[in-house]
């Protein structure tokens, strides 16, 4: 009787790691097969590896790993199967999910543990550095040392508990007086600077003192250094980058401020001389310059030390009517600005950015460029100047610089956007072409995700269409009635074509003219962000409301959905419940053609702002959130509540097939007025708004947001021969639709204006 012998493996069988089929007389013993998991089991076994040194030496896994530079030389691991060696050579253990492998997490196989430890340490330091410490003698001294400034203590007479901390730099001097470890006084001075700098020192010192001085009800154990640290660090950076008696960056910033201040005063004078703006308040005219001209430069304003340029203000077309509301608006309403400072030049980033120059002549004394005979340009133009370069001596810390002689400073002007602003990819590249120093853009996020971030852990694909639903109450007042009424709106935002964007936080520039050239485009996206946030986000900040009034609480619900969510909703709809959009249509609303729209401020008649869009002096727009003590009434019937306006394409109102295929998109509150908004940003931000208008009619208005936040009406079906003349005889214009949206800055309030006054 012969004993069966195993068949020799073929090459394909060796590669697959399978045992060949055997003869009918019997089966040979299958040789053990090693895998990476058996290797781990052996490593974790209390008995350790049972391989002999000869097996380790002859193991094909070791030889394969050596050829592939695989990190296995640190552990004596072998495989007695060529298939296991081939599998191990292609396996990257650093890519494995160690949590799912249990005990493998402790092996740290294929990882550089030192790099991991350093990375974790950096993360811990970054978290801890966010806390700047507490206001105390030791805390302020540590902060000054961290900023590389000199510190010393001035002790008072024996027996007194008063001490003075003296902080000094190359052009900075700060004296902080303490009594029993509590800040009592602060004095800021710039001994080496000119009067153009020192005239602002007192105001800057007041802001710094306000940041660290105890307020009534505060405890010295909990008073933090956060605000003081941010402000003082801005001064310390300028001091550190300055060069004694050669380069004074405080004077460089002051020179830019003086030049832009002359420009601001010149523009303000031109606006006051404009006959079309006669009769407007001075606050209104100042807002025109702030939001439509070269902005408003300021020094040590809004709790920030240093120079800033304000370029956009919410509700700028509705100035507060009295000092009480003006003070409230100044403190709480959002203002968009740019903080001007200096930063080390980045050779990789600031290729087209010129180094900093110290001058007060960035603009001519007359501001206006002299008119040249025969020139077709009739409007006045700003006469910008190019100051001479500032030369500094060689850097003694860099070897070889002394041989090159005098040089340009390694510093440039910097702009910090307060708040940061979301812009599109196209505008980002346009700013780079204008000479603004910003990095190349990575297209990792879409613009809508910047304005409406996806919740942590949520599904996000920037190439996939997105929907955003938001329900809120719109409060407004009918003329002749003291009561406020409320209507619920269900706003739906559709983004079908993704537009990539990025948040602009910092930039560098060569000339203040570059900053002024940016402002129209920044206002364009500041207004777009304001419009979307007012229409699709819950209002969390204070409103322009007097203390004695009561704000009507809005009801909010926000929902974000993707195509996957939309498909699931579609599959869950029963055919019997689906109705055609034409089955339920709104009926005409018996509302006066003149109304007042609530606008997040004060509701009493003294707080009105005259509007000339749809009538004479008797019509007003209230700049207030509904403040009343009686319950509001809801002006809606069942037909209005159940009607849904489907989204439309940006091509115009004639695309009825697109309306029908999206008509059953659910999500918003079925009892609310449906407002569908389609956002596109091909050349400029464009909003297509659809909402119920007259009986069996849907209003579709396409609006384009242009430079300086101006709204241009691309197409509309609201204004026709039936409503082209207002009740007071004034002829309505298509431009009035855009002007009204610029005023109210809220799509819901704008819709109620159109529905109740133009229907």
XYZ file of C-alpha atoms in Angstrom:
759
model
C 0.000 0.000 0.000
C 1.439 3.234 -1.041
C 1.235 6.326 1.046
C -0.210 9.351 -0.779
C 2.091 12.343 -0.947
C 1.054 15.993 -1.231
C 1.076 17.461 -4.691
C 3.547 20.211 -5.388
C 1.953 23.661 -5.358
C 1.711 25.522 -8.583
C 2.703 29.168 -8.794
C -0.895 30.359 -8.797
C -1.694 28.229 -5.792
C 1.236 29.601 -3.919
C 0.117 33.118 -4.597
C -3.414 32.437 -3.443
C -2.371 30.630 -0.270
C -4.829 27.756 -0.873
C -4.154 24.014 -0.485
C -4.463 21.997 -3.731
C -7.086 19.326 -4.063
C -5.987 15.842 -3.103
C -6.540 12.398 -4.534
C -9.389 10.189 -3.523
C -7.079 7.993 -1.424
C -6.604 10.657 1.201
C -5.676 14.221 1.980
C -2.345 15.597 2.992
C -1.956 17.805 6.032
C -2.388 21.477 5.187
C 0.718 23.494 6.046
C 0.112 26.325 8.519
C -0.580 29.693 6.939
C 0.680 32.836 8.615
C -1.163 36.125 8.418
C -0.519 39.564 9.893
C -3.160 38.772 12.507
C -1.445 35.575 13.541
C 1.734 37.629 13.814
C -0.043 39.986 16.188
C -1.410 37.057 18.161
C 2.073 35.682 18.541
C 3.361 39.047 19.668
C 0.621 39.325 22.276
C 0.969 35.739 23.462
C 2.417 35.400 26.983
C 4.769 32.740 25.666
C 6.117 34.998 22.959
C 7.155 33.833 19.533
C 8.103 30.165 19.202
C 10.058 30.605 15.995
C 13.616 29.443 15.975
C 16.407 31.783 14.901
C 16.855 29.641 11.798
C 13.189 30.138 10.883
C 13.554 33.851 11.346
C 16.612 33.952 9.186
C 15.077 31.888 6.402
C 11.632 33.439 6.522
C 10.482 34.805 3.150
C 8.524 37.498 4.975
C 11.712 38.967 6.412
C 13.425 38.976 3.055
C 10.397 40.496 1.321
C 10.096 43.203 3.948
C 13.783 44.003 3.644
C 13.422 44.473 -0.090
C 10.414 46.736 0.372
C 11.913 48.696 3.300
C 9.009 47.591 5.430
C 9.377 48.424 9.163
C 9.650 44.824 10.375
C 13.294 44.749 11.316
C 12.523 45.856 14.844
C 10.537 42.703 15.649
C 11.361 39.071 15.050
C 8.300 38.138 13.007
C 8.262 35.565 10.228
C 5.871 33.746 7.962
C 6.249 30.180 6.745
C 3.970 30.821 3.761
C 4.976 32.886 0.719
C 1.376 34.076 0.411
C 1.513 35.591 3.856
C 4.774 37.297 2.969
C 3.190 38.783 -0.146
C 0.168 39.956 1.802
C 2.335 41.492 4.518
C 4.481 43.310 1.973
C 1.385 45.084 0.622
C -0.109 45.815 4.027
C 0.331 49.246 5.554
C -0.334 48.722 9.229
C -0.386 52.464 9.812
C -3.585 52.587 7.770
C -5.384 49.972 9.854
C -8.156 50.866 12.245
C -6.445 49.900 15.478
C -9.607 50.417 17.474
C -11.270 47.582 15.562
C -8.233 45.344 16.055
C -8.338 45.569 19.823
C -4.945 44.658 21.218
C -3.084 45.922 18.144
C -3.574 49.466 19.377
C -0.790 49.049 21.874
C 1.717 47.805 19.339
C 2.099 51.137 17.475
C 3.334 49.091 14.529
C 4.492 51.202 11.614
C 4.096 54.488 13.510
C 6.640 57.056 14.469
C 5.770 57.385 18.129
C 7.983 60.423 18.633
C 6.144 62.335 15.922
C 2.814 61.295 17.386
C 3.849 62.481 20.827
C 5.075 65.802 19.444
C 1.815 66.283 17.547
C -0.270 65.599 20.637
C 1.920 67.931 22.664
C 1.413 70.732 20.148
C -2.333 70.208 20.326
C -2.289 70.416 24.111
C -0.166 73.579 24.025
C -2.530 75.124 21.470
C -5.523 74.444 23.713
C -3.812 75.750 26.819
C -2.537 78.877 25.055
C -6.103 79.987 24.353
C -6.410 80.890 28.019
C -4.321 84.028 28.471
C -4.472 83.891 32.245
C -5.991 86.185 34.861
C -5.466 89.833 35.710
C -2.830 90.023 38.424
C 0.684 91.298 38.956
C 2.196 87.948 37.990
C -0.205 87.442 35.074
C 0.587 90.771 33.426
C 4.300 90.294 33.963
C 4.213 86.853 32.332
C 2.271 88.272 29.380
C 4.844 91.032 28.826
C 7.697 88.536 28.980
C 5.927 86.279 26.529
C 5.712 89.223 24.116
C 9.484 89.758 24.573
C 9.129 93.135 26.284
C 11.217 94.411 29.166
C 9.603 94.529 32.630
C 10.530 96.082 35.937
C 8.705 96.973 39.166
C 8.650 100.389 40.791
C 8.156 99.924 44.519
C 6.448 102.713 46.474
C 7.137 103.859 50.003
C 7.527 101.249 52.701
C 4.271 100.154 54.251
C 2.206 100.918 51.148
C 0.630 98.160 49.078
C 1.040 100.058 45.795
C 3.304 98.893 42.990
C 3.800 99.966 39.383
C 4.680 97.563 36.575
C 6.757 99.248 33.865
C 6.687 97.540 30.453
C 8.996 98.943 27.785
C 9.950 98.184 24.208
C 11.884 99.942 21.472
C 9.121 102.567 20.993
C 6.519 101.608 23.600
C 6.080 102.406 27.290
C 3.248 101.095 29.477
C 2.797 101.805 33.206
C 0.241 99.755 35.170
C -0.492 100.746 38.768
C -1.576 98.101 41.306
C -3.047 98.327 44.778
C -3.333 95.034 46.632
C -2.867 93.133 43.344
C -5.766 95.025 41.709
C -5.253 97.314 38.697
C -5.945 100.961 39.502
C -4.361 102.922 36.642
C -2.721 102.539 33.233
C -0.670 104.972 31.158
C 0.430 104.362 27.570
C 3.065 106.441 25.783
C 5.249 106.292 22.677
C 8.364 108.310 23.644
C 10.177 107.898 20.330
C 7.176 108.653 18.108
C 5.839 111.865 16.599
C 2.723 113.762 17.586
C 0.708 111.899 14.923
C 1.112 108.789 17.090
C 0.993 110.214 20.618
C -2.295 112.032 20.015
C -3.962 108.617 19.949
C -2.136 107.218 22.999
C -4.711 108.366 25.545
C -7.624 106.686 23.771
C -5.648 103.475 23.375
C -4.753 103.553 27.072
C -8.419 103.878 28.029
C -9.273 100.740 26.059
C -6.431 98.793 27.678
C -7.462 99.949 31.150
C -11.072 98.981 30.458
C -9.876 95.489 29.543
C -8.170 94.802 32.894
C -9.925 97.042 35.420
C -12.474 95.393 37.690
C -16.067 96.326 37.002
C -18.769 96.393 39.663
C -19.673 92.853 40.580
C -16.484 91.286 39.172
C -14.021 89.305 41.244
C -10.227 89.591 40.923
C -10.122 85.779 40.975
C -12.045 85.485 37.709
C -11.011 88.605 35.736
C -9.280 87.291 32.594
C -6.650 88.798 30.322
C -8.220 87.731 27.023
C -9.281 91.128 25.618
C -6.240 92.941 27.007
C -3.919 90.326 25.551
C -5.354 90.678 22.037
C -5.118 94.468 22.075
C -1.711 94.679 23.698
C -0.308 92.041 21.368
C -1.177 94.247 18.385
C 0.953 97.038 19.879
C 3.744 94.632 20.802
C 3.994 93.278 17.251
C 4.509 96.790 15.870
C 7.139 97.443 18.532
C 8.985 94.196 17.828
C 9.108 94.786 14.056
C 10.218 98.413 14.410
C 13.859 99.423 14.185
C 14.967 102.141 16.586
C 15.355 105.582 14.954
C 14.979 104.031 11.484
C 11.635 102.257 11.129
C 8.753 103.299 13.370
C 5.703 101.228 12.454
C 3.430 103.249 14.747
C 4.140 106.231 12.510
C 3.560 104.085 9.414
C 0.044 103.167 10.615
C -0.644 106.762 11.683
C 0.360 107.975 8.202
C -2.133 105.644 6.527
C -4.840 106.789 8.959
C -4.188 110.495 8.312
C -4.331 109.996 4.537
C -7.570 108.008 4.620
C -9.091 110.511 7.058
C -8.569 113.273 4.509
C -10.239 111.073 1.895
C -13.165 110.404 4.233
C -13.767 114.080 4.954
C -13.610 114.903 1.240
C -16.167 112.212 0.375
C -18.438 113.283 3.215
C -18.398 116.836 1.884
C -19.287 115.629 -1.624
C -22.236 113.641 -0.257
C -23.530 116.639 1.688
C -23.399 118.706 -1.501
C -25.420 116.111 -3.433
C -28.839 117.624 -4.204
C -30.507 114.206 -4.451
C -29.689 113.595 -0.768
C -30.969 116.928 0.493
C -32.985 116.636 3.677
C -31.284 113.463 4.863
C -29.891 113.308 8.364
C -26.164 113.531 8.931
C -26.170 109.951 10.227
C -27.727 108.774 6.983
C -25.089 110.604 4.930
C -22.286 109.136 7.032
C -23.698 105.668 6.415
C -23.674 106.364 2.680
C -19.939 107.112 2.826
C -19.317 104.085 5.047
C -21.178 101.600 2.836
C -20.827 103.079 -0.663
C -17.618 105.098 -0.759
C -14.191 104.524 0.826
C -15.409 103.470 4.253
C -14.829 105.173 7.587
C -11.310 105.094 9.090
C -11.074 105.084 12.875
C -8.353 104.846 15.492
C -8.895 102.986 18.786
C -12.596 102.365 18.219
C -15.070 99.598 19.036
C -12.923 98.218 21.826
C -9.982 97.498 19.486
C -6.606 99.217 19.815
C -5.113 100.509 16.580
C -6.451 101.531 13.193
C -9.511 100.105 11.482
C -11.598 100.854 8.392
C -15.335 100.238 8.706
C -16.853 99.345 5.332
C -20.304 97.855 6.027
C -23.006 98.324 8.637
C -26.201 96.375 9.108
C -29.367 98.488 8.769
C -27.312 101.347 7.354
C -30.348 102.618 5.405
C -32.332 102.859 8.652
C -30.383 105.174 10.972
C -31.690 105.323 14.552
C -34.142 108.212 14.989
C -33.120 109.198 18.525
C -29.971 109.185 20.698
C -31.226 106.316 22.837
C -31.494 103.943 19.889
C -28.304 105.359 18.368
C -26.329 104.387 21.483
C -27.926 100.942 21.479
C -27.192 100.403 17.778
C -23.579 101.556 18.176
C -23.027 98.920 20.838
C -24.920 95.951 19.452
C -25.449 96.161 15.698
C -22.911 94.420 13.498
C -20.290 96.523 11.738
C -17.830 95.009 9.274
C -14.299 96.404 9.337
C -10.618 95.829 8.584
C -7.923 96.121 11.246
C -4.752 97.615 9.763
C -1.396 96.554 11.148
C 1.982 95.186 10.124
C 3.416 91.689 9.835
C 6.676 90.042 8.755
C 6.798 89.682 5.011
C 6.195 86.184 3.654
C 8.459 85.622 0.663
C 6.357 82.701 -0.586
C 3.054 84.531 -0.166
C 3.753 88.247 -0.609
C 5.459 88.030 -3.996
C 3.653 91.084 -5.399
C 3.414 92.980 -2.109
C 5.750 95.925 -1.560
C 7.438 96.321 1.856
C 6.052 98.835 4.320
C 6.673 102.550 3.799
C 6.472 105.292 6.432
C 4.664 108.312 5.000
C 1.729 110.639 5.549
C 1.389 111.381 1.841
C -0.427 108.392 0.388
C -2.907 110.848 -1.052
C -2.515 114.452 -2.192
C -3.478 117.334 0.065
C -6.337 118.280 -2.266
C -7.452 114.614 -2.466
C -9.056 115.193 -5.865
C -7.161 114.569 -9.061
C -6.983 117.771 -11.165
C -9.230 117.667 -14.205
C -7.416 117.378 -17.523
C -8.988 119.341 -20.421
C -10.494 116.979 -22.960
C -10.719 114.096 -20.506
C -13.995 112.171 -20.801
C -13.970 111.426 -17.089
C -16.406 113.890 -15.542
C -16.726 112.552 -11.981
C -14.007 113.522 -9.505
C -11.199 111.018 -8.998
C -8.916 110.437 -6.027
C -5.319 111.535 -6.476
C -3.261 108.694 -5.014
C 0.480 109.144 -4.486
C 3.392 106.724 -4.335
C 5.645 107.526 -1.346
C 9.348 106.894 -1.450
C 10.728 103.630 -0.139
C 11.800 103.393 3.470
C 15.401 102.174 3.723
C 16.748 100.331 6.759
C 20.287 99.183 7.633
C 21.427 95.586 7.146
C 20.090 93.012 9.563
C 22.926 92.162 11.994
C 21.354 88.769 12.773
C 21.650 87.584 9.162
C 25.080 86.632 7.962
C 26.059 88.325 4.729
C 23.530 91.159 4.946
C 26.239 93.618 5.906
C 27.835 93.092 2.515
C 24.646 94.055 0.705
C 24.277 97.465 2.342
C 20.959 99.206 3.098
C 17.820 97.271 2.289
C 14.023 97.437 2.246
C 12.226 96.402 5.426
C 11.187 92.777 5.832
C 7.757 94.009 6.940
C 4.526 94.621 5.092
C 1.133 96.141 5.856
C -1.420 93.598 7.063
C -5.221 93.583 7.110
C -7.259 91.540 9.581
C -10.926 91.234 8.669
C -13.270 91.863 11.595
C -15.385 89.794 11.320
C -13.927 87.287 8.837
C -15.894 87.256 5.593
C -16.903 84.358 3.345
C -16.189 84.935 -0.341
C -16.313 82.828 -3.484
C -13.425 81.209 -5.298
C -13.701 83.720 -8.151
C -13.379 86.740 -5.877
C -10.486 85.104 -4.015
C -8.506 84.777 -7.235
C -9.502 88.301 -8.268
C -8.057 89.712 -5.041
C -4.811 87.863 -5.711
C -4.628 89.432 -9.163
C -5.137 92.875 -7.578
C -1.897 92.477 -5.607
C -3.441 91.408 -2.289
C -1.241 88.964 -0.404
C -3.403 85.909 0.295
C -2.505 82.223 -0.165
C -3.654 80.109 -3.066
C -7.139 78.791 -2.422
C -7.831 75.146 -1.701
C -11.263 74.124 -2.961
C -12.246 72.014 0.019
C -15.463 73.745 1.093
C -18.430 75.257 -0.655
C -19.690 78.759 0.036
C -22.970 77.530 1.514
C -21.099 75.308 3.964
C -19.174 78.345 5.200
C -22.371 80.320 5.834
C -24.352 77.305 7.092
C -21.848 74.779 8.480
C -22.737 71.100 8.536
C -23.227 69.727 12.032
C -20.248 67.699 13.365
C -20.522 64.137 12.136
C -23.029 65.021 9.426
C -22.738 63.933 5.821
C -21.119 66.522 3.570
C -20.276 66.426 -0.117
C -19.517 69.849 -1.642
C -20.437 68.589 -5.119
C -23.929 67.479 -4.067
C -26.960 69.804 -4.170
C -28.133 70.999 -0.792
C -31.337 72.245 0.799
C -31.735 74.389 3.909
C -35.127 74.881 5.558
C -35.975 77.480 8.168
C -39.303 78.483 9.728
C -39.827 81.774 11.522
C -42.486 84.385 12.290
C -42.451 87.705 10.452
C -43.952 90.545 12.498
C -45.307 93.681 10.847
C -47.865 96.425 11.461
C -50.715 97.633 9.309
C -51.096 101.427 9.004
C -53.764 102.901 11.207
C -53.605 99.975 13.621
C -51.507 99.959 16.808
C -51.434 96.146 16.960
C -48.695 94.047 15.429
C -49.538 90.955 13.420
C -47.434 87.916 12.684
C -47.203 85.526 9.760
C -45.201 82.307 9.707
C -42.807 81.764 6.805
C -41.176 78.516 5.719
C -37.997 79.524 3.877
C -36.240 76.930 1.715
C -32.816 77.566 0.226
C -31.699 75.417 -2.717
C -28.096 75.227 -3.918
C -27.968 73.052 -7.033
C -24.582 74.052 -8.424
C -21.851 74.075 -5.772
C -19.714 77.186 -5.575
C -16.470 76.836 -3.686
C -15.471 79.527 -1.259
C -13.154 80.418 1.565
C -13.171 82.590 4.661
C -11.012 85.690 4.321
C -9.360 86.393 7.674
C -6.009 88.062 6.940
C -4.199 89.600 3.988
C -1.204 91.801 3.227
C -1.133 94.859 0.985
C 1.309 97.453 -0.338
C -0.785 100.615 -0.590
C -3.999 101.803 1.126
C -5.453 102.162 -2.360
C -5.579 98.354 -2.464
C -7.783 98.310 0.617
C -10.192 100.845 -0.872
C -10.349 98.867 -4.127
C -11.397 95.751 -2.182
C -14.317 97.337 -0.360
C -17.037 97.128 -3.069
C -16.509 93.363 -3.380
C -16.370 92.830 0.371
C -19.680 94.687 0.759
C -21.194 92.466 -1.914
C -20.572 89.352 0.170
C -21.182 91.037 3.501
C -24.696 91.910 2.344
C -25.230 88.399 0.941
C -24.159 86.822 4.235
C -26.392 89.222 6.177
C -29.335 88.462 3.909
C -28.940 84.686 4.247
C -28.344 84.774 7.984
C -31.368 86.999 8.631
C -33.537 84.683 6.544
C -32.192 81.265 7.597
C -30.623 81.630 11.023
C -32.012 82.223 14.472
C -31.485 85.749 15.748
C -29.293 85.422 18.830
C -27.905 88.946 19.291
C -29.574 91.925 20.934
C -32.132 93.801 18.862
C -32.616 97.521 18.458
C -35.386 97.682 21.042
C -35.944 100.157 23.896
C -35.742 98.721 27.415
C -39.434 99.320 28.153
C -40.725 97.190 25.264
C -41.359 93.469 25.068
C -40.145 91.503 22.080
C -42.523 89.028 20.489
C -40.738 85.627 20.522
C -40.077 84.196 17.094
C -40.390 80.463 16.581
C -37.505 78.938 14.689
C -36.757 75.517 13.279
C -33.807 74.864 11.004
C -33.261 71.766 8.886
C -30.529 70.881 6.409
C -31.056 68.058 3.911
C -29.124 66.442 1.083
C -30.164 64.364 -1.931
C -30.094 61.232 0.221
C -32.578 62.769 2.670
C -34.713 64.005 -0.211
C -34.860 60.540 -1.754
C -35.887 58.979 1.541
C -38.682 61.529 1.916
C -39.833 60.926 -1.648
C -39.975 57.160 -1.164
C -42.011 57.575 2.019
C -44.775 59.635 0.306
C -47.955 57.735 -0.491
C -49.344 58.423 -3.987
C -52.741 59.138 -2.482
C -51.373 62.041 -0.472
C -49.639 63.790 -3.370
C -51.470 66.830 -4.721
C -50.762 68.955 -7.722
C -49.557 72.500 -7.031
C -52.562 73.795 -8.907
C -55.011 71.999 -6.600
C -54.435 74.473 -3.801
C -53.765 78.107 -4.627
C -53.701 81.164 -2.435
C -56.621 83.532 -2.344
C -56.274 87.322 -2.420
C -55.481 88.918 0.914
C -57.769 91.726 2.032
C -54.962 93.901 3.364
C -54.383 97.584 2.887
C -51.901 98.520 0.211
C -49.874 100.469 2.745
C -48.154 98.817 5.675
C -45.230 98.955 8.064
C -42.720 96.138 8.207
C -41.057 95.145 11.446
C -37.292 95.556 11.188
C -35.677 94.464 14.443
C -35.718 97.759 16.244
C -38.316 99.907 17.967
C -42.039 99.726 17.140
C -43.463 103.038 18.355
C -44.280 105.774 15.823
C -41.331 107.885 16.932
C -39.017 105.182 15.669
C -40.140 105.194 12.057
C -38.022 105.851 9.024
C -39.762 107.598 6.098
C -39.833 105.520 2.924
C -40.462 107.018 -0.501
C -40.784 103.719 -2.351
C -44.537 103.382 -2.192
C -46.045 106.586 -0.923
C -45.662 109.923 0.764
C -44.673 110.875 4.252
C -47.525 108.908 5.827
C -45.939 105.554 4.995
C -43.190 104.344 7.272
C -40.980 101.366 7.816
C -40.479 100.562 11.478
C -36.874 99.625 12.306
C -37.971 97.309 15.090
C -38.742 93.767 16.077
C -42.421 93.550 17.042
C -42.641 94.818 20.603
C -46.102 94.617 22.012
C -47.943 93.221 24.995
C -50.973 91.765 23.211
C -50.992 88.432 21.331
C -50.367 88.646 17.603
C -52.866 87.559 15.014
C -51.979 85.242 12.134
C -53.105 86.506 8.734
C -53.309 83.197 6.908
C -56.005 80.801 5.830
C -55.897 77.153 4.907
C -55.207 77.846 1.279
C -52.148 79.857 2.160
C -50.965 77.333 4.680
C -51.041 74.333 2.345
C -49.670 75.981 -0.768
C -46.067 75.194 -1.618
C -44.143 77.167 -4.198
C -41.658 74.839 -5.879
C -38.096 75.918 -6.594
C -37.283 77.375 -9.963
C -34.185 77.446 -12.053
C -32.133 80.555 -12.621
C -33.194 80.652 -16.212
C -36.443 82.495 -15.514
C -40.035 81.921 -14.546
C -40.944 79.985 -17.690
C -39.429 76.686 -16.556
C -42.679 75.118 -15.299
C -41.440 71.546 -15.681
C -38.726 72.227 -13.131
C -41.374 73.557 -10.787
C -43.481 70.433 -11.006
C -40.714 67.925 -10.433
C -39.762 69.636 -7.164
C -43.270 70.511 -6.032
C -43.485 67.735 -3.476
C -40.263 68.553 -1.657
C -41.267 68.538 1.976
C -39.477 69.661 5.107
C -40.853 73.100 6.066
C -43.863 73.633 8.283
C -46.991 72.893 6.174
C -48.897 75.757 7.877
C -46.403 78.439 6.839
C -46.128 80.546 3.696
C -43.658 78.732 1.455
C -40.758 80.821 0.135
C -38.303 79.005 -2.148
C -34.929 80.563 -2.890
C -32.433 79.305 -5.444
C -28.837 80.508 -4.918
C -26.364 80.605 -7.801
C -22.979 82.320 -7.973
C -21.667 81.969 -11.513
C -20.557 85.552 -12.147
C -22.208 87.265 -9.187
C -24.426 86.065 -6.326
C -27.942 85.625 -7.671
C -31.142 84.767 -5.790
C -34.278 83.477 -7.464
C -37.179 83.903 -5.027
C -40.582 82.264 -5.502
C -43.554 82.877 -3.206
C -47.386 82.943 -3.381
C -48.596 86.320 -4.610
C -52.082 86.788 -6.020
C -54.836 84.178 -6.443
C -53.398 81.169 -8.277
C -50.227 83.132 -9.034
C -46.640 82.613 -7.965
C -44.278 85.541 -7.850
C -40.815 84.783 -9.192
C -38.172 87.466 -8.812
C -34.520 87.051 -9.816
C -32.149 89.376 -7.944
C -28.419 89.852 -8.406
C -26.230 91.083 -5.550
C -23.672 93.462 -7.024
C -20.779 95.533 -5.719
C -21.415 97.714 -2.662
C -24.341 95.463 -1.757
C -26.611 96.887 -4.441
C -29.512 94.670 -5.542
C -30.293 94.576 -9.252
C -33.591 93.059 -10.447
C -32.802 90.712 -13.336
C -36.382 89.567 -13.930
C -39.745 89.668 -12.156
C -43.442 89.001 -12.672
C -44.698 91.119 -9.756
C -45.086 94.549 -11.348
C -47.508 94.828 -14.265
C -50.295 97.097 -15.482
C -52.499 96.111 -12.542
C -50.225 97.557 -9.852
C -47.869 99.892 -11.708
C -49.297 102.952 -9.928
C -49.321 103.316 -6.137
C -52.462 104.501 -4.299
C -50.900 107.935 -3.907
C -50.360 108.238 -7.663
C -46.634 107.483 -7.670
C -45.445 105.285 -10.516
C -43.781 102.159 -9.207
C -40.503 101.001 -10.678
C -38.815 97.620 -10.901
C -35.806 99.095 -9.110
C -37.990 99.598 -6.040
C -37.955 95.839 -5.415
C -34.180 95.835 -5.124
C -34.090 99.005 -3.032
C -36.595 97.559 -0.591
C -34.493 94.413 -0.080
C -31.426 96.589 0.533
C -33.417 98.366 3.227
C -34.980 95.484 5.142
C -32.051 93.028 4.706
C -34.436 90.105 5.211
C -36.159 88.056 2.517
C -39.172 87.293 4.712
C -39.879 90.960 5.472
C -39.325 91.831 1.828
C -41.847 89.176 0.735
C -44.503 90.528 3.110
C -43.915 94.030 1.737
C -44.513 92.818 -1.809
C -47.473 90.592 -0.937
C -49.391 93.189 1.050
C -48.524 96.441 -0.764
C -48.106 95.426 -4.379
C -50.679 92.644 -4.768
